Short mmCIF file of C-alpha atoms in Angstrom, two decimals:
data_model
loop_
_atom_site.label_atom_id
_atom_site.label_comp_id
_atom_site.label_asym_id
_atom_site.label_seq_id
_atom_site.Cartn_x
_atom_site.Cartn_y
_atom_site.Cartn_z
CA MET M 1 -17.92 13.15 15.11
CA CYS M 2 -14.74 11.86 16.37
CA SER M 3 -11.66 13.95 15.77
CA LEU M 4 -8.14 14.51 17.36
CA ALA M 5 -8.95 16.86 19.94
CA LEU M 6 -10.35 13.88 21.98
CA PHE M 7 -6.71 12.06 21.81
CA PRO M 8 -4.59 11.87 24.79
CA PRO M 9 -1.32 13.94 24.29
CA PRO M 10 1.56 12.44 22.20
CA LEU M 11 3.99 10.85 24.41
CA PRO M 12 7.27 13.08 25.43
CA SER M 13 10.36 12.66 23.80
CA GLY M 14 12.11 9.67 25.11
CA GLN M 15 9.16 7.56 25.10
CA THR M 16 7.96 4.73 23.03
CA THR M 17 4.75 2.87 22.42
CA LEU M 18 4.77 -0.45 23.71
CA CYS M 19 1.12 -1.85 23.85
CA GLU M 20 -1.98 -2.13 24.61
CA SER M 21 -3.16 -3.34 27.56
CA ASN M 22 -6.30 -3.04 29.44
CA ASN M 23 -7.89 -0.57 27.13
CA GLN M 24 -4.99 1.99 27.52
CA LEU M 25 -1.58 2.51 25.07
CA LEU M 26 1.19 1.99 27.21
CA SER M 27 4.77 3.34 26.73
CA GLY M 28 8.57 3.26 28.27
CA THR M 29 11.78 4.50 27.59
CA ASN M 30 14.14 4.16 24.63
CA THR M 31 16.05 1.87 26.42
CA GLU M 32 13.72 -0.07 28.06
CA ASP M 33 13.36 -3.70 26.58
CA ARG M 34 9.98 -4.58 24.50
CA LEU M 35 7.87 -6.70 26.02
CA LYS M 36 8.69 -9.94 25.22
CA GLN M 37 5.52 -11.55 24.58
CA GLU M 38 5.33 -15.53 22.51
CA SER M 39 3.11 -14.11 19.97
CA SER M 40 5.34 -11.12 19.26
CA PRO M 41 7.40 -11.60 15.62
CA LEU M 42 11.12 -10.24 15.65
CA SER M 43 11.49 -6.33 15.35
CA LEU M 44 14.25 -5.43 12.58
CA PHE M 45 16.73 -2.70 11.59
CA PHE M 46 18.20 -1.94 8.57
CA PRO M 47 21.22 0.52 8.82
CA ARG M 48 20.78 2.67 5.25
CA GLU M 49 25.04 2.12 5.19
CA SER M 50 24.32 -1.32 5.09
CA LEU M 51 22.20 -1.10 1.72
CA LYS M 52 24.15 -1.23 -1.45
CA LEU M 53 21.90 0.69 -4.01
CA HIS M 54 22.44 0.80 -7.65
CA SER M 55 25.09 2.64 -8.61
CA ARG M 56 23.59 3.36 -12.48
CA THR M 57 20.69 3.00 -14.27
CA GLU M 58 20.39 -0.04 -16.94
CA SER M 59 19.77 2.62 -19.71
CA SER M 60 22.89 4.63 -18.85
CA SER M 61 25.25 1.55 -18.52
CA LYS M 62 24.02 0.69 -22.21
CA ALA M 63 26.30 2.65 -24.29
CA ALA M 64 29.40 0.69 -22.73
CA PHE M 65 28.77 -2.67 -23.98
CA LEU M 66 26.98 -1.90 -27.13
CA ASP M 67 28.72 -2.99 -30.05
CA HIS M 68 29.41 0.26 -31.87
CA SER M 69 29.16 -1.20 -35.45
CA GLU M 70 26.06 -2.58 -35.25
CA THR M 71 24.03 -1.47 -38.73
CA LEU M 72 20.97 0.64 -38.76
CA TRP M 73 18.40 -2.08 -38.70
CA MET M 74 20.13 -3.89 -35.82
CA ARG M 75 19.68 -0.15 -33.91
CA SER M 76 16.41 0.35 -35.19
CA ALA M 77 15.14 -3.29 -33.73
CA ALA M 78 16.86 -2.41 -30.03
CA ALA M 79 15.12 0.86 -30.31
CA TRP M 80 11.68 -0.65 -31.18
CA ARG M 81 12.35 -3.17 -28.30
CA ASP M 82 13.41 -0.52 -25.89
CA GLY M 83 11.26 2.52 -26.70
CA GLY M 84 8.61 1.34 -29.20
CA PHE M 85 7.36 3.23 -31.51
CA THR M 86 8.64 6.43 -30.54
CA GLY M 87 12.14 5.01 -29.96
CA LEU M 88 12.21 3.59 -33.52
CA LEU M 89 11.15 7.46 -35.14
CA ASN M 90 14.07 8.56 -32.69
CA GLU M 91 16.58 6.69 -33.97
CA ILE M 92 15.71 7.10 -37.89
CA THR M 93 15.97 10.75 -37.17
CA ASN M 94 18.66 10.82 -35.58
CA SER M 95 20.81 8.51 -38.17
CA HIS M 96 19.57 10.99 -40.98
CA THR M 97 23.35 10.48 -42.83
CA GLU M 98 22.45 6.50 -42.99
CA VAL M 99 18.71 7.09 -44.25
CA PRO M 100 17.27 8.86 -47.30
CA LYS M 101 16.62 12.60 -46.69
CA TRP M 102 12.33 11.94 -46.73
CA LEU M 103 12.52 8.99 -44.43
CA SER M 104 14.46 10.92 -41.85
CA VAL M 105 12.01 14.04 -42.53
CA SER M 106 8.98 12.00 -42.13
CA SER M 107 10.29 10.74 -38.93
CA GLY M 108 10.97 13.88 -37.43
CA CYS M 109 7.81 15.31 -38.30
CA ILE M 110 5.88 12.20 -37.02
CA LEU M 111 8.33 12.40 -34.14
CA ALA M 112 7.12 16.33 -33.38
CA LEU M 113 3.53 15.87 -33.91
CA LEU M 114 3.11 12.94 -31.24
CA ARG M 115 5.42 14.94 -28.80
CA ARG M 116 2.73 17.77 -29.30
CA VAL M 117 -0.27 15.46 -28.39
CA SER M 118 1.37 13.83 -25.67
CA SER M 119 2.20 17.29 -24.08
CA PHE M 120 -1.60 17.87 -24.22
CA HIS M 121 -2.44 14.57 -22.86
CA GLY M 122 -0.10 15.80 -20.24
CA SER M 123 -1.79 18.93 -19.39
CA LEU M 124 -4.83 16.91 -18.87
CA PHE M 125 -3.24 14.82 -16.44
CA PRO M 126 -0.16 16.11 -15.46
CA HIS M 127 1.38 12.93 -13.40
CA LEU M 128 2.07 11.43 -16.92
CA THR M 129 4.99 13.94 -16.99
CA LEU M 130 6.57 12.72 -14.32
CA SER M 131 9.17 9.85 -14.45
CA SER M 132 8.61 6.30 -13.46
CA GLU M 133 9.77 6.52 -9.95
CA ASP M 134 8.45 10.17 -9.08
CA MET M 135 5.23 8.37 -10.17
CA ILE M 136 5.46 5.63 -7.80
CA ALA M 137 6.60 8.16 -5.13
CA GLU M 138 3.42 10.25 -5.84
CA PHE M 139 1.08 7.29 -5.72
CA SER M 140 2.52 4.91 -3.46
CA GLN M 141 0.46 4.43 0.11
CA VAL M 142 4.45 4.84 1.57
CA LEU M 143 5.57 7.70 2.88
CA ASN M 144 8.31 9.59 1.19
CA TRP M 145 8.67 6.24 -0.99
CA SER M 146 11.57 7.66 -2.73
CA ASP M 147 13.82 7.83 0.07
CA CYS M 148 12.84 5.21 2.33
CA VAL M 149 14.87 2.59 3.36
CA VAL M 150 11.98 0.19 4.14
CA ARG M 151 10.12 0.50 0.91
CA ALA M 152 6.68 -2.07 1.22
CA PHE M 153 5.70 -4.73 3.55
CA ALA M 154 3.60 -7.41 3.70
CA TRP M 155 2.03 -10.27 6.31
CA HIS M 156 1.83 -13.62 4.53
CA PRO M 157 -2.35 -14.11 5.49
CA HIS M 158 -1.88 -17.60 7.42
CA THR M 159 1.76 -17.53 9.09
CA ASP M 160 3.94 -15.77 10.63
CA LYS M 161 6.40 -15.08 7.68
CA PHE M 162 6.57 -11.45 6.29
CA ALA M 163 7.87 -10.34 3.27
CA VAL M 164 10.29 -6.78 3.50
CA VAL M 165 11.29 -4.60 0.65
CA LEU M 166 14.40 -2.34 0.58
CA LEU M 167 16.02 0.60 -0.65
CA ASP M 168 18.27 -1.39 -2.84
CA ASP M 169 15.13 -3.45 -4.33
CA SER M 170 15.85 -6.69 -2.66
CA ILE M 171 13.29 -8.51 -1.20
CA LYS M 172 13.98 -10.55 2.11
CA ILE M 173 11.49 -13.45 3.69
CA TYR M 174 11.51 -13.49 7.34
CA ASN M 175 9.97 -16.47 9.49
CA PRO M 176 10.79 -16.40 13.26
CA LYS M 177 10.22 -20.32 13.56
CA SER M 178 13.28 -20.76 10.61
CA ALA M 179 17.15 -20.10 11.01
CA THR M 180 17.10 -19.38 7.10
CA THR M 181 16.47 -15.73 5.40
CA PRO M 182 15.58 -16.06 1.80
CA THR M 183 16.95 -12.80 -0.84
CA LEU M 184 15.17 -12.58 -3.62
CA LYS M 185 16.83 -10.33 -6.50
CA HIS M 186 16.00 -9.95 -10.33
CA ARG M 187 17.05 -7.67 -13.03
CA LEU M 188 13.74 -6.81 -13.51
CA GLN M 189 13.08 -6.12 -9.82
CA ARG M 190 13.41 -2.56 -10.06
CA SER M 191 11.64 0.45 -8.26
CA VAL M 192 9.11 -1.97 -6.40
CA ALA M 193 5.98 -0.06 -5.32
CA ALA M 194 4.20 -3.47 -3.21
CA VAL M 195 4.15 -6.75 -2.23
CA GLN M 196 1.61 -9.16 -1.66
CA TRP M 197 1.39 -12.76 -0.31
CA LYS M 198 -1.27 -14.91 -2.32
CA PRO M 199 -3.97 -16.21 -0.25
CA LEU M 200 -4.18 -20.30 0.14
CA CYS M 201 -1.03 -20.56 -0.95
CA ALA M 202 2.34 -21.26 1.17
CA SER M 203 5.26 -19.77 -1.46
CA ALA M 204 3.72 -16.93 -4.19
CA LEU M 205 4.40 -13.65 -3.67
CA ALA M 206 3.53 -11.18 -6.16
CA VAL M 207 5.47 -7.92 -6.41
CA ALA M 208 4.50 -4.90 -8.39
CA CYS M 209 7.96 -3.80 -9.97
CA GLN M 210 8.72 -0.93 -12.48
CA ASN M 211 8.06 -2.45 -15.85
CA CYS M 212 6.05 -5.66 -14.86
CA LEU M 213 5.17 -7.71 -12.12
CA LEU M 214 6.88 -10.69 -10.88
CA ILE M 215 5.33 -13.91 -8.90
CA TRP M 216 7.93 -15.11 -7.06
CA HIS M 217 7.65 -19.15 -5.89
CA VAL M 218 9.59 -19.55 -2.64
CA ASP M 219 9.59 -23.01 -1.70
CA PRO M 220 9.33 -23.05 2.39
CA CYS M 221 10.89 -25.92 3.50
CA SER M 222 14.03 -24.65 0.97
CA LEU M 223 17.36 -23.75 3.14
CA SER M 224 18.34 -21.64 0.24
CA THR M 225 19.29 -17.88 0.80
CA ARG M 226 19.14 -16.84 -2.78
CA PRO M 227 16.82 -18.57 -4.81
CA SER M 228 17.16 -18.29 -7.91
CA SER M 229 15.73 -16.01 -10.65
CA GLY M 230 13.78 -19.05 -12.27
CA CYS M 231 11.86 -19.12 -9.43
CA ALA M 232 9.90 -16.10 -10.42
CA GLN M 233 7.07 -15.89 -13.13
CA VAL M 234 7.35 -12.18 -15.37
CA LEU M 235 3.82 -10.69 -16.02
CA SER M 236 3.66 -7.60 -18.42
CA HIS M 237 1.38 -5.95 -20.50
CA PRO M 238 2.24 -3.52 -23.28
CA GLY M 239 1.92 -0.07 -21.52
CA HIS M 240 0.76 -1.35 -18.15
CA SER M 241 3.61 0.40 -16.29
CA PRO M 242 5.25 1.10 -13.80
CA VAL M 243 2.74 -0.95 -11.75
CA THR M 244 1.64 1.04 -8.23
CA SER M 245 -0.91 -1.35 -6.70
CA ILE M 246 -1.65 -5.10 -6.85
CA THR M 247 -4.76 -7.19 -4.87
CA TRP M 248 -5.38 -10.59 -4.67
CA SER M 249 -8.85 -12.00 -4.63
CA PRO M 250 -9.30 -14.10 -1.42
CA SER M 251 -9.47 -16.99 -3.19
CA GLY M 252 -5.80 -16.40 -4.71
CA SER M 253 -7.36 -17.10 -7.85
CA LEU M 254 -6.98 -13.96 -9.76
CA LEU M 255 -4.30 -11.24 -9.22
CA VAL M 256 -5.09 -7.37 -10.33
CA SER M 257 -3.06 -4.36 -10.94
CA ALA M 258 -2.92 -1.01 -11.64
CA SER M 259 -0.59 1.49 -13.57
CA PRO M 260 -1.13 5.80 -13.16
CA VAL M 261 -0.59 5.34 -16.73
CA ASP M 262 -2.75 2.95 -18.15
CA THR M 263 -6.35 3.40 -18.01
CA ALA M 264 -7.38 -0.11 -17.12
CA MET M 265 -6.41 -2.49 -14.61
CA MET M 266 -5.72 -5.63 -15.70
CA VAL M 267 -7.12 -9.01 -14.03
CA TRP M 268 -4.38 -11.56 -14.12
CA ASP M 269 -4.69 -15.41 -14.46
CA VAL M 270 -1.24 -16.37 -12.93
CA ALA M 271 -1.25 -19.58 -13.66
CA ALA M 272 -2.28 -18.91 -17.31
CA GLU M 273 0.17 -16.21 -17.29
CA SER M 274 -3.01 -14.38 -19.13
CA CYS M 275 -4.65 -10.96 -18.24
CA VAL M 276 -8.10 -9.21 -19.15
CA PRO M 277 -7.90 -5.45 -19.38
CA LEU M 278 -11.12 -3.86 -17.00
CA GLN M 279 -11.18 -0.63 -18.53
CA ARG M 280 -13.03 2.35 -18.66
CA VAL M 281 -13.15 6.09 -19.72
CA GLY M 282 -11.80 8.66 -17.39
CA GLY M 283 -9.16 8.68 -14.34
CA GLY M 284 -6.55 8.80 -16.35
CA GLY M 285 -5.20 5.92 -14.86
CA VAL M 286 -5.34 3.86 -12.07
CA THR M 287 -3.21 4.45 -8.74
CA PHE M 288 -4.58 2.32 -5.72
CA LEU M 289 -6.63 -1.41 -5.58
CA SER M 290 -8.14 -2.78 -2.46
CA TRP M 291 -10.09 -5.97 -2.54
CA SER M 292 -12.86 -6.32 -0.23
CA PRO M 293 -12.36 -9.32 2.28
CA ASP M 294 -15.18 -11.54 1.41
CA GLY M 295 -14.47 -10.89 -2.25
CA SER M 296 -17.48 -9.00 -3.90
CA HIS M 297 -15.81 -5.61 -4.51
CA VAL M 298 -12.58 -4.13 -5.52
CA LEU M 299 -11.78 -0.09 -5.07
CA ALA M 300 -9.76 1.62 -7.71
CA SER M 301 -8.66 5.11 -7.47
CA THR M 302 -7.41 6.84 -10.28
CA PRO M 303 -4.84 10.18 -10.70
CA SER M 304 -8.19 12.13 -11.34
CA ALA M 305 -11.20 13.32 -8.63
CA LEU M 306 -12.89 10.25 -9.04
CA PHE M 307 -12.53 6.42 -7.61
CA ARG M 308 -14.27 3.38 -8.65
CA VAL M 309 -16.02 0.55 -7.10
CA TRP M 310 -16.25 -3.04 -8.72
CA GLU M 311 -18.62 -5.69 -8.43
CA THR M 312 -17.05 -9.10 -8.94
CA ARG M 313 -20.28 -10.69 -10.00
CA MET M 314 -20.45 -9.25 -13.05
CA TRP M 315 -17.55 -6.69 -12.92
CA THR M 316 -19.53 -3.50 -13.38
CA CYS M 317 -18.56 -0.34 -11.13
CA GLU M 318 -20.03 2.82 -9.83
CA ARG M 319 -17.69 6.02 -10.52
CA TRP M 320 -17.85 8.01 -6.98
CA PRO M 321 -16.65 11.51 -7.64
CA CYS M 322 -14.08 13.48 -5.41
CA VAL M 323 -14.51 17.21 -4.42
CA LYS M 324 -10.91 18.50 -4.28
CA GLY M 325 -8.52 15.14 -5.02
CA ARG M 326 -7.86 11.98 -5.66
CA CYS M 327 -8.76 8.90 -3.61
CA GLN M 328 -5.50 8.75 -1.61
CA SER M 329 -6.13 5.13 0.46
CA GLY M 330 -8.71 3.00 1.82
CA CYS M 331 -9.70 0.02 3.31
CA TRP M 332 -12.54 -2.55 3.74
CA SER M 333 -14.38 -3.85 7.21
CA PRO M 334 -13.93 -7.49 8.01
CA ASP M 335 -17.42 -8.18 6.13
CA GLY M 336 -16.71 -6.35 3.02
CA SER M 337 -19.75 -4.20 3.76
CA ARG M 338 -18.11 -0.68 4.83
CA LEU M 339 -15.34 1.01 2.71
CA LEU M 340 -13.32 3.52 4.54
CA PHE M 341 -11.43 5.94 2.16
CA THR M 342 -9.28 9.46 2.12
CA VAL M 343 -8.95 12.15 -0.22
CA GLN M 344 -5.86 14.31 -1.36
CA GLY M 345 -6.16 17.51 0.43
CA GLU M 346 -8.25 16.45 3.10
CA ALA M 347 -8.44 15.97 6.49
CA VAL M 348 -11.48 13.92 6.86
CA ILE M 349 -12.16 9.89 6.50
CA TYR M 350 -15.42 8.98 4.81
CA GLY M 351 -17.62 6.08 4.61
CA LEU M 352 -19.47 3.92 2.62
CA THR M 353 -21.80 1.31 3.11
CA PHE M 354 -22.09 -1.33 0.45
CA SER M 355 -25.61 -4.34 0.95
CA ASP M 356 -25.77 -7.79 -0.98
CA THR M 357 -27.52 -7.61 -4.23
CA PRO M 358 -29.34 -10.67 -5.71
CA ALA M 359 -26.86 -12.29 -8.43
CA GLY M 360 -27.11 -10.18 -11.79
CA VAL M 361 -27.90 -6.80 -10.50
CA PRO M 362 -25.59 -4.38 -11.95
CA THR M 363 -25.59 -1.74 -9.14
CA CYS M 364 -23.47 -2.52 -5.87
CA THR M 365 -24.89 -0.34 -3.81
CA SER M 366 -28.83 -0.19 -4.68
CA LYS M 367 -29.42 -0.80 -1.05
CA GLY M 368 -26.91 1.70 -0.09
CA PRO M 369 -26.16 5.37 0.63
CA GLN M 370 -26.01 7.80 -2.54
CA ALA M 371 -23.11 9.97 -1.08
CA ALA M 372 -20.34 9.15 1.24
CA ALA M 373 -20.64 10.02 4.89
CA VAL M 374 -17.69 11.63 7.29
CA VAL M 375 -16.65 9.43 10.03
CA ALA M 376 -13.57 11.13 11.34
CA ASP M 377 -12.15 14.44 11.43
CA LEU M 378 -8.66 14.79 11.39
CA SER M 379 -7.82 18.28 11.05
CA GLU M 380 -4.69 19.57 12.85
CA THR M 381 -5.09 19.91 16.52
CA THR M 382 -2.16 21.09 18.95
CA PHE M 383 -0.93 19.68 21.84
CA ASN M 384 0.72 20.62 24.85
CA THR M 385 3.41 18.37 25.86
CA PRO M 386 6.91 18.65 28.35
CA ASP M 387 8.81 19.53 24.89
CA GLY M 388 6.38 22.27 23.60
CA ASP M 389 3.49 22.61 21.51
CA ILE M 390 3.26 19.60 18.80
CA ILE M 391 0.35 19.68 16.09
CA VAL M 392 -0.59 16.67 14.81
CA GLY M 393 -3.19 16.12 12.00
CA GLY M 394 -3.77 17.24 8.71
CA GLU M 395 -3.70 15.25 5.03
CA ILE M 396 -3.85 11.32 5.52
CA GLN M 397 -1.33 8.89 3.35
CA SER M 398 -2.68 5.55 4.22
CA LEU M 399 -5.53 3.85 6.21
CA ALA M 400 -5.27 0.04 7.90
CA TRP M 401 -8.28 -1.63 9.53
CA ASP M 402 -7.32 -4.73 11.78
CA PRO M 403 -9.16 -7.93 10.34
CA ARG M 404 -11.53 -8.33 13.65
CA GLY M 405 -12.49 -4.70 12.83
CA GLU M 406 -11.64 -3.10 15.88
CA ARG M 407 -9.08 -0.83 15.53
CA LEU M 408 -8.03 1.47 12.81
CA ALA M 409 -4.73 2.92 11.94
CA VAL M 410 -4.57 6.46 10.04
CA LEU M 411 -0.77 7.49 9.01
CA LEU M 412 -0.98 11.06 9.25
CA LYS M 413 1.76 12.93 6.73
CA GLY M 414 2.91 15.57 9.04
CA ASP M 415 5.18 18.24 7.53
CA PRO M 416 8.94 17.27 7.02
CA GLN M 417 9.62 20.96 6.95
CA ALA M 418 8.60 21.63 10.51
CA ALA M 419 9.81 19.98 13.61
CA ALA M 420 6.74 20.59 15.10
CA ARG M 421 4.67 18.73 12.75
CA PRO M 422 5.55 15.27 13.07
CA ALA M 423 4.09 12.16 11.07
CA MET M 424 2.12 10.44 13.43
CA ILE M 425 -0.21 6.92 13.27
CA ALA M 426 -3.47 8.14 15.40
CA VAL M 427 -5.24 4.55 16.52
CA PHE M 428 -9.25 4.28 16.56
CA LYS M 429 -11.23 1.96 18.52
CA THR M 430 -13.77 0.77 15.91
CA ARG M 431 -16.93 -1.56 15.99
CA THR M 432 -19.37 -1.91 12.90
CA ASN M 433 -22.18 -3.98 14.35
CA PRO M 434 -24.89 -3.54 15.11
CA ILE M 435 -23.95 -0.26 14.19
CA PHE M 436 -20.40 1.69 13.09
CA GLU M 437 -18.52 3.76 15.97
CA LEU M 438 -15.38 5.18 16.25
CA LEU M 439 -13.48 5.85 19.61
CA PRO M 440 -9.97 7.61 20.10
CA CYS M 441 -7.33 5.27 21.45
CA GLY M 442 -4.05 7.06 20.88
CA PHE M 443 -0.93 7.67 19.27
CA VAL M 444 1.82 5.17 17.83
CA GLN M 445 5.29 6.54 18.47
CA GLY M 446 8.81 5.53 17.81
CA GLU M 447 12.01 6.14 19.16
CA SER M 448 13.17 9.91 19.04
CA GLY M 449 13.58 11.18 15.62
CA ALA M 450 11.73 8.28 13.65
CA GLU M 451 8.47 8.96 11.76
CA PRO M 452 6.31 6.22 10.72
CA ARG M 453 6.81 5.23 7.02
CA LEU M 454 4.05 2.25 6.59
CA MET M 455 2.08 0.59 8.46
CA GLN M 456 0.28 -2.94 8.64
CA PHE M 457 -2.10 -5.26 10.55
CA HIS M 458 -0.90 -9.08 11.18
CA PRO M 459 -3.77 -10.69 9.98
CA ASN M 460 -3.83 -13.72 12.21
CA PHE M 461 -3.30 -12.24 15.47
CA GLN M 462 -4.59 -14.01 18.06
CA HIS M 463 -5.20 -11.77 21.16
CA GLY M 464 -6.53 -8.14 19.60
CA ALA M 465 -4.42 -6.90 16.78
CA LEU M 466 -0.76 -6.40 16.10
CA LEU M 467 0.06 -3.35 14.04
CA THR M 468 3.83 -3.38 11.88
CA VAL M 469 5.19 0.03 11.96
CA CYS M 470 8.28 0.12 9.44
CA TRP M 471 10.09 3.53 10.31
CA SER M 472 12.13 6.43 8.59
CA THR M 473 15.50 5.02 10.55
CA GLY M 474 15.15 1.32 9.17
CA ARG M 475 13.46 -0.02 12.20
CA ILE M 476 10.65 -2.22 11.89
CA THR M 477 8.65 -2.85 14.98
CA HIS M 478 5.07 -4.78 16.22
CA VAL M 479 2.74 -2.91 18.97
CA PRO M 480 0.32 -5.27 19.91
CA PHE M 481 -2.92 -3.91 20.81
CA TYR M 482 -4.45 -6.64 23.68
CA PHE M 483 -8.43 -6.30 23.80
CA LEU M 484 -11.07 -9.18 24.01
CA SER M 485 -12.96 -9.01 20.59
CA THR M 486 -16.42 -7.74 20.88
CA GLY M 487 -17.62 -9.94 18.49
CA ILE M 488 -16.58 -13.15 19.66
CA PRO M 489 -17.70 -14.83 23.05
CA HIS M 490 -15.31 -15.66 25.11
CA PHE M 491 -15.53 -18.81 28.00
CA GLY M 492 -13.64 -18.76 30.92
CA LEU M 493 -9.99 -17.67 30.88
CA ASN M 494 -7.91 -19.23 28.64
CA SER M 495 -9.26 -17.18 25.34
CA SER M 496 -8.21 -14.11 27.70
CA PRO M 497 -4.46 -12.17 26.71
CA SER M 498 -1.96 -13.55 29.13
CA LEU M 499 -1.83 -9.62 30.81
CA LYS M 500 -2.66 -8.85 34.35
CA ARG M 501 -6.35 -8.45 35.16
CA PRO M 502 -7.50 -10.49 31.42
CA GLN M 503 -10.75 -10.99 32.63
CA GLU M 504 -11.53 -6.90 32.52
CA ARG M 505 -14.01 -5.75 30.11
CA PRO M 506 -13.40 -3.28 27.75
CA ALA M 507 -14.83 -0.01 28.08
CA ASP M 508 -18.69 -0.24 26.67
CA PHE M 509 -18.70 1.55 23.09
CA ALA M 510 -22.15 2.50 23.84
CA ASP M 511 -21.64 4.51 26.67
CA GLN M 512 -18.82 6.53 24.82
CA SER M 513 -19.93 6.88 21.19
CA LEU M 514 -18.09 9.46 19.44
CA PHE M 515 -19.18 8.76 16.01
CA THR M 516 -22.66 6.84 15.39
CA GLU M 517 -24.90 6.46 12.26
CA LEU M 518 -27.28 6.78 14.82
CA ILE M 519 -26.25 10.17 15.63
CA SER M 520 -24.86 10.99 12.08
#
């Protein structure tokens, strides 16, 4: 089994990871110019001081603009709109001088009963007692989301365009081939947890917000730097907030959203602005979603120690219980046949294999394993470096698998209270056919004092894999991994990376396998 003990030691202070070339990770000093490859997108830097944060919440500023001569019924209607049934009861209870005594007392009793029921429900599912922002931070794939300068990032699936969500909830669209950088802002665009571009579409961007979903339609040919809020569709459903995860089907025909307070995940027809809830008993909500690249399955994590894998033919699902905690993150192989996932509180990566079944068969893994297999052990490992001992490993925040299925990036949480236990990105070399294998590649590190917060692979990098990393300092960098794909035949030198010795073949996986299905 592959473990961190087989990795090369982390870089000394002052060194940053530049790229992978000839099967090795190359590094350089902080002052050294990064490799200027034509295929590398531009790096960005967002100083925290340049971001104008929300000075006050909408609810705290509401009283300054309210007409205090409003009648009880006007206030009750506003309370119903803002707080639902509980808000209405609260307004009637507090207006005891304007309503009959029996109505005020009855409302108070019903409100107390609802709070007792809510308290009991919260004891079963403690996450329901969290505020919306704390809930998003708890279940986000971004490390330390609440204090992260870059809160979300999304590559466009077909071009070199990407969206960046900042701490002030603004979204910037960057295209290296365009001088225009549109900035997206909307009054409902608060506490953005995730963004994702619609496949097979140039302009649609889905945004998971605190109280709704926004679908921005940004014309790539427009020269406007501030599209109006009329360019955004608003999708919402009662009880489905905050939205912490979204995923498009590979065809772009459906969008699925998840909320930790809603046991149903919503399948949206964006064009019709309608949704169908897919609900199952147990779990307490849905926290994380991932649609397989072949469109056959959807991973749905819950706040409890179980997750579900839905098959999209008949929309049936399988329950997979976890031993210690909830499913924290997951990613699919390019062909959708393999799911890698991690569990909160554990330092291992699990794998599940899915096989095709005839149409109409509800069980999505009838030919697959009955239990998940451990494919990698990322327990804490001590490395001796010139700067002293560094401990790497432990709990895993997120996973990312490149579209070729040959590089797997793992974001390790580390310990923010201990300088010797930094957050780190460990990269594995992988192969899925004819058997699944893992090899150590190395650690991806940034400038001194910077820790990784978010990562994503470019969907169409032509010379191997390109890993985009968002750092705690507000910097976004792109680390290319140059290699010849083992699954694609290469003829001549035209298809090889434009580096020294491009014709060299990567190390033979068969001779160095550290995890393989044949011996596991």
